[in-house]
Coordinates of C-alpha atoms in Angstrom, one line a residue:
D10 CA -47.5 -9.8 -2.6
L11 CA -47.7 -11.3 -6.2
E12 CA -50.7 -13.2 -5.2
R13 CA -52.3 -10.0 -4.0
Q14 CA -51.9 -8.3 -7.3
Q15 CA -55.2 -10.0 -8.7
S16 CA -58.3 -8.5 -10.3
I17 CA -60.6 -6.6 -7.9
N18 CA -63.5 -6.8 -10.4
N19 CA -66.9 -6.9 -8.9
E20 CA -65.7 -6.3 -5.4
R21 CA -67.3 -3.7 -3.0
A22 CA -64.8 -1.0 -2.2
V23 CA -64.4 1.7 0.4
L24 CA -62.1 4.6 -0.6
A25 CA -59.9 6.3 1.7
R26 CA -57.3 9.1 1.4
V27 CA -55.0 11.1 3.7
V28 CA -55.0 14.6 2.4
L29 CA -51.6 16.3 3.3
P30 CA -50.9 20.1 3.5
D31 CA -48.9 20.0 0.1
D32 CA -51.5 18.0 -1.9
V33 CA -53.2 19.7 -4.9
K34 CA -56.3 21.5 -3.8
D35 CA -59.2 19.7 -5.1
D36 CA -62.9 20.2 -4.3
D37 CA -63.3 16.4 -4.3
P38 CA -60.2 14.6 -3.2
L39 CA -61.5 11.2 -4.0
S40 CA -62.6 12.0 -7.6
E41 CA -59.6 10.5 -9.3
I42 CA -59.2 7.2 -7.2
A43 CA -63.1 6.9 -7.8
G44 CA -62.3 6.8 -11.5
L45 CA -59.6 4.3 -11.1
A46 CA -61.6 2.2 -8.7
T47 CA -64.6 2.1 -11.2
T48 CA -62.3 1.3 -14.1
A49 CA -60.9 -1.7 -12.1
G50 CA -64.5 -3.0 -11.8
T51 CA -65.3 -2.2 -8.1
E52 CA -68.5 -0.9 -6.7
I53 CA -67.8 2.1 -4.4
V54 CA -69.9 1.7 -1.2
G55 CA -68.2 4.2 1.2
E56 CA -65.5 7.0 1.5
L57 CA -63.2 8.1 4.1
I58 CA -61.0 11.3 4.2
Q59 CA -58.7 12.6 6.8
R60 CA -56.6 16.0 6.6
R61 CA -53.3 15.5 8.5
Q62 CA -49.8 17.2 8.5
S63 CA -48.2 13.9 7.9
M64 CA -49.3 10.1 7.6
V65 CA -49.3 8.0 10.8
S66 CA -46.4 5.8 10.5
A67 CA -48.3 2.6 11.6
T68 CA -51.8 2.9 10.1
A69 CA -51.6 6.1 7.6
I70 CA -54.7 7.3 9.4
G71 CA -55.3 8.1 13.0
K72 CA -56.7 5.8 15.5
G73 CA -60.3 7.2 15.4
K74 CA -60.3 7.0 11.6
V75 CA -59.1 3.4 11.7
D76 CA -62.1 2.6 13.8
E77 CA -64.3 4.5 11.6
L78 CA -62.9 2.7 8.6
A79 CA -63.5 -0.7 10.2
M80 CA -67.2 0.3 10.7
L81 CA -67.7 1.5 7.3
V82 CA -66.4 -1.7 5.9
E83 CA -68.7 -3.8 8.2
N84 CA -71.9 -1.5 7.6
H85 CA -71.5 -1.8 3.7
A86 CA -70.1 -5.3 3.6
A87 CA -67.0 -4.1 1.7
D88 CA -64.6 -6.5 0.2
V89 CA -61.6 -4.2 -0.2
V90 CA -60.2 -0.8 1.0
I91 CA -58.5 1.2 -1.6
F92 CA -56.1 4.1 -0.4
D93 CA -55.4 7.1 -2.6
N94 CA -51.9 7.1 -1.1
N95 CA -48.8 4.8 -1.3
L96 CA -48.7 2.8 1.7
N97 CA -45.7 0.8 3.2
P98 CA -46.3 -2.9 3.9
A99 CA -46.6 -2.4 7.8
Q100 CA -49.4 0.2 7.2
I101 CA -51.2 -2.3 4.9
R102 CA -50.8 -5.1 7.3
N103 CA -52.1 -3.0 10.2
L104 CA -55.0 -1.8 8.3
E105 CA -55.9 -5.2 7.2
K106 CA -55.9 -6.5 10.7
A107 CA -58.3 -3.6 11.9
S108 CA -60.7 -3.8 8.8
K109 CA -60.5 -7.5 8.2
V110 CA -60.5 -6.9 4.5
K111 CA -57.9 -6.5 1.7
V112 CA -56.3 -3.1 1.6
I113 CA -54.5 -1.8 -1.4
D114 CA -52.8 1.4 -2.2
R115 CA -52.8 3.7 -5.2
T116 CA -49.9 2.1 -7.0
E117 CA -51.4 -1.4 -6.7
L118 CA -54.7 -0.3 -7.9
I119 CA -53.0 1.4 -11.2
L120 CA -50.9 -1.7 -11.6
D121 CA -54.2 -4.0 -11.4
I122 CA -55.6 -1.7 -14.1
F123 CA -52.7 -1.9 -16.4
A124 CA -52.6 -5.8 -16.0
S125 CA -56.1 -6.0 -17.0
N126 CA -55.9 -3.8 -20.1
A127 CA -52.4 -5.1 -21.4
R128 CA -53.0 -6.6 -24.8
T129 CA -49.8 -6.7 -26.7
M130 CA -46.5 -8.6 -25.7
E131 CA -44.8 -5.2 -25.0
A132 CA -47.5 -3.9 -22.5
R133 CA -47.7 -7.5 -20.7
L134 CA -43.8 -7.2 -20.4
A135 CA -43.9 -3.8 -19.1
V136 CA -46.8 -4.5 -16.6
E137 CA -45.0 -7.5 -15.3
L138 CA -41.8 -5.6 -14.8
A139 CA -43.6 -2.8 -12.9
Q140 CA -45.3 -5.5 -10.7
L141 CA -42.2 -7.2 -9.8
E142 CA -40.2 -3.9 -9.0
Y143 CA -43.3 -3.0 -6.7
S144 CA -43.2 -6.3 -5.1
L145 CA -39.4 -6.8 -4.5
P146 CA -38.8 -4.3 -1.6
R147 CA -42.0 -5.6 0.1
L148 CA -40.9 -9.1 -0.4
K149 CA -37.8 -8.1 1.6
R150 CA -39.5 -6.4 4.3
M151 CA -42.0 -9.3 4.9
W152 CA -39.0 -11.1 6.2
T153 CA -37.3 -8.6 8.3
H154 CA -38.1 -10.4 11.6
L155 CA -35.7 -13.3 10.4
S156 CA -32.7 -10.9 10.8
R157 CA -33.3 -11.0 14.6
I158 CA -32.8 -14.8 14.8
K159 CA -29.3 -15.8 15.3
M160 CA -28.5 -19.2 13.7
G161 CA -25.1 -21.0 13.2
V162 CA -23.9 -22.7 10.1
G163 CA -26.3 -25.3 8.8
M164 CA -29.1 -23.9 11.2
R165 CA -30.7 -21.3 9.0
G166 CA -34.5 -21.3 8.8
P167 CA -36.5 -22.6 5.9
G168 CA -38.2 -19.0 5.8
E169 CA -34.8 -17.2 5.3
K170 CA -33.7 -19.7 2.6
Q171 CA -37.2 -19.4 0.8
L172 CA -36.6 -15.6 1.0
E173 CA -33.2 -15.8 -0.6
M174 CA -34.7 -18.1 -3.3
D175 CA -37.8 -15.9 -4.0
R176 CA -35.5 -12.8 -4.2
R177 CA -33.2 -14.4 -6.7
L178 CA -35.9 -15.6 -8.7
V179 CA -37.6 -12.1 -8.9
E180 CA -34.3 -10.3 -9.5
K181 CA -33.4 -12.6 -12.4
R182 CA -36.8 -12.2 -13.9
I183 CA -36.6 -8.3 -13.6
S184 CA -33.1 -8.5 -15.4
D185 CA -34.7 -10.6 -18.1
L186 CA -37.7 -8.3 -18.6
K187 CA -35.4 -5.2 -18.7
R188 CA -33.4 -7.0 -21.5
E189 CA -36.5 -7.8 -23.6
L190 CA -37.9 -4.4 -23.1
D191 CA -34.5 -2.8 -24.3
V192 CA -34.6 -4.8 -27.5
I193 CA -38.3 -3.5 -28.1
L194 CA -37.1 0.1 -27.3
R195 CA -34.1 -0.1 -29.9
R196 CA -36.6 -1.6 -32.4
K197 CA -39.1 1.4 -31.5
E198 CA -36.3 3.9 -31.9
R199 CA -35.4 2.7 -35.4
Q200 CA -39.1 2.3 -36.4
V201 CA -39.6 6.0 -35.3
A202 CA -36.4 7.3 -36.9
S203 CA -37.6 5.8 -40.2
R204 CA -40.4 8.2 -40.3
R205 CA -38.3 11.4 -40.2
D206 CA -39.2 12.4 -43.9
V207 CA -42.9 12.5 -42.8
M208 CA -44.4 15.0 -40.3
T209 CA -45.3 13.2 -37.1
V210 CA -48.0 14.1 -34.5
S211 CA -48.6 12.7 -31.0
L212 CA -51.8 12.9 -29.3
V213 CA -51.0 13.5 -25.5
G214 CA -52.8 14.3 -22.5
Y215 CA -54.6 12.9 -19.3
T216 CA -56.0 9.3 -19.6
N217 CA -59.5 9.2 -21.0
A218 CA -59.5 12.7 -22.3
G219 CA -60.5 11.5 -25.7
K220 CA -57.3 10.9 -27.5
S221 CA -58.3 7.6 -29.1
S222 CA -61.8 9.0 -30.1
L223 CA -60.2 11.9 -31.9
L224 CA -57.7 9.6 -33.7
N225 CA -60.7 7.4 -35.1
S226 CA -62.4 10.6 -36.0
L227 CA -59.5 12.3 -37.7
C228 CA -58.5 9.2 -39.6
K229 CA -62.2 8.2 -40.5
L230 CA -61.1 4.6 -39.8
S231 CA -63.3 1.7 -40.7
S232 CA -64.5 -0.4 -37.7
Q233 CA -61.9 -3.0 -38.1
N234 CA -58.9 -0.4 -38.1
Q235 CA -60.3 1.7 -35.3
V236 CA -58.2 1.9 -32.1
L237 CA -59.9 0.9 -29.0
A238 CA -61.8 3.9 -27.4
E239 CA -63.7 3.2 -24.1
N240 CA -65.0 5.5 -21.4
K241 CA -62.6 4.2 -18.9
L242 CA -59.0 5.1 -17.6
F243 CA -56.0 3.6 -19.3
A244 CA -58.0 1.9 -22.1
T245 CA -54.9 2.5 -24.4
L246 CA -51.6 0.9 -23.2
D247 CA -49.8 1.0 -26.5
P248 CA -49.2 3.7 -29.1
T249 CA -51.0 3.4 -32.3
T250 CA -49.9 5.1 -35.5
R251 CA -52.2 6.0 -38.4
R252 CA -52.0 7.9 -41.7
L253 CA -53.9 11.2 -42.1
I254 CA -54.2 12.9 -45.3
L255 CA -54.6 16.8 -45.0
P256 CA -56.2 18.4 -48.0
Q257 CA -54.4 21.6 -49.1
K258 CA -55.7 24.5 -51.4
D259 CA -54.1 24.5 -54.8
A260 CA -51.6 21.8 -53.8
A261 CA -51.3 17.9 -53.4
P262 CA -52.7 16.5 -50.1
H263 CA -50.2 16.6 -47.4
E264 CA -49.6 13.3 -45.5
I265 CA -48.8 13.1 -41.8
L266 CA -48.5 10.2 -39.3
I267 CA -50.6 10.8 -36.1
T268 CA -50.0 8.6 -32.8
D269 CA -52.4 7.9 -30.0
T270 CA -50.3 7.5 -26.8
V271 CA -50.6 6.2 -23.5
G272 CA -52.4 8.7 -21.2
F273 CA -50.9 10.1 -18.0
I274 CA -52.4 10.5 -14.6
S275 CA -51.1 12.4 -11.4
E276 CA -48.6 10.7 -9.5
L277 CA -48.0 7.8 -12.1
P278 CA -45.9 5.2 -10.4
L279 CA -42.3 5.7 -11.5
T280 CA -42.0 2.0 -12.1
L281 CA -44.6 2.2 -14.8
L282 CA -43.0 5.3 -16.3
E283 CA -39.7 3.6 -16.6
A284 CA -41.3 0.4 -18.0
F285 CA -43.2 2.1 -20.7
R286 CA -40.0 3.9 -22.2
A287 CA -40.8 2.4 -25.6
T288 CA -44.2 3.9 -25.8
L289 CA -42.7 7.4 -24.7
E290 CA -40.2 7.2 -27.7
E291 CA -43.2 8.3 -30.1
T292 CA -43.7 11.3 -27.9
L293 CA -40.1 12.2 -27.7
Q294 CA -39.5 12.0 -31.5
A295 CA -42.7 13.7 -32.6
D296 CA -42.8 17.0 -34.8
L297 CA -45.9 18.3 -33.0
L298 CA -47.6 17.4 -29.6
L299 CA -51.2 17.9 -29.7
L300 CA -52.6 18.2 -26.0
I301 CA -55.9 16.7 -25.6
V302 CA -58.0 18.4 -22.8
Y303 CA -61.7 17.1 -21.9
I304 CA -63.5 20.4 -22.0
A305 CA -66.4 19.1 -19.9
H306 CA -64.2 18.6 -16.8
P307 CA -64.5 21.2 -14.1
D308 CA -60.8 21.8 -13.9

């Protein structure tokens, strides 16, 4: 699974989604995943939607739709199928067998984007932690067939030994990463606490709503001090704080600290939310939250 988490840049993608009764109503159910797929660098060549009461346990979509998906992949020479749902390993395996191409789910796509955009040490550690926590249960389920093989002492299969070794390595790395991130979190808490004598503002909102662009504009930053502002999802993975001087009539200028934060998205994987605790500290301690909304969006 760790080898699967590689960039899907320049690949041709078919998007798919199972729309369930309790899903948020949307005129275009694939609009968000399309934005994510484009950010990841794929070329979208086909789409498939099925409305169901529940997902099929073996393949997520019904048999007819599985055949339709395989045909879409073949007709458009697609390299990958991206589901706007979270799938279990069995569903991914069965869909890959039917479509004969790689299948990734929503969480894996978001992890891929985060991995591509992580620039600081903190962001890289957080992404690695999220990837490992996503992979660990799948690593275990890959080897469930081994539990049916009865072996005596000294007769354990090499696959079973390898699973235990892999699992221990992954669990140790997860523990090490959490310890490193805890150190960063404590440092971040002290850093934020030291600003309590200054008014603090956090820019919050959906990813790609324009938070970084607004910060650059408000603070009139020189080109070398500007924060990265790109028309793509999750361009910002670390909070950035800048000083802003507010002019006041008949009084000395008033200084505040304004912070650009990581943008949110619906159904953000919980592993990422937990991994980015340090970046959320800025938002938790801010005096004012300024919610940025992209006014051109239909919703």
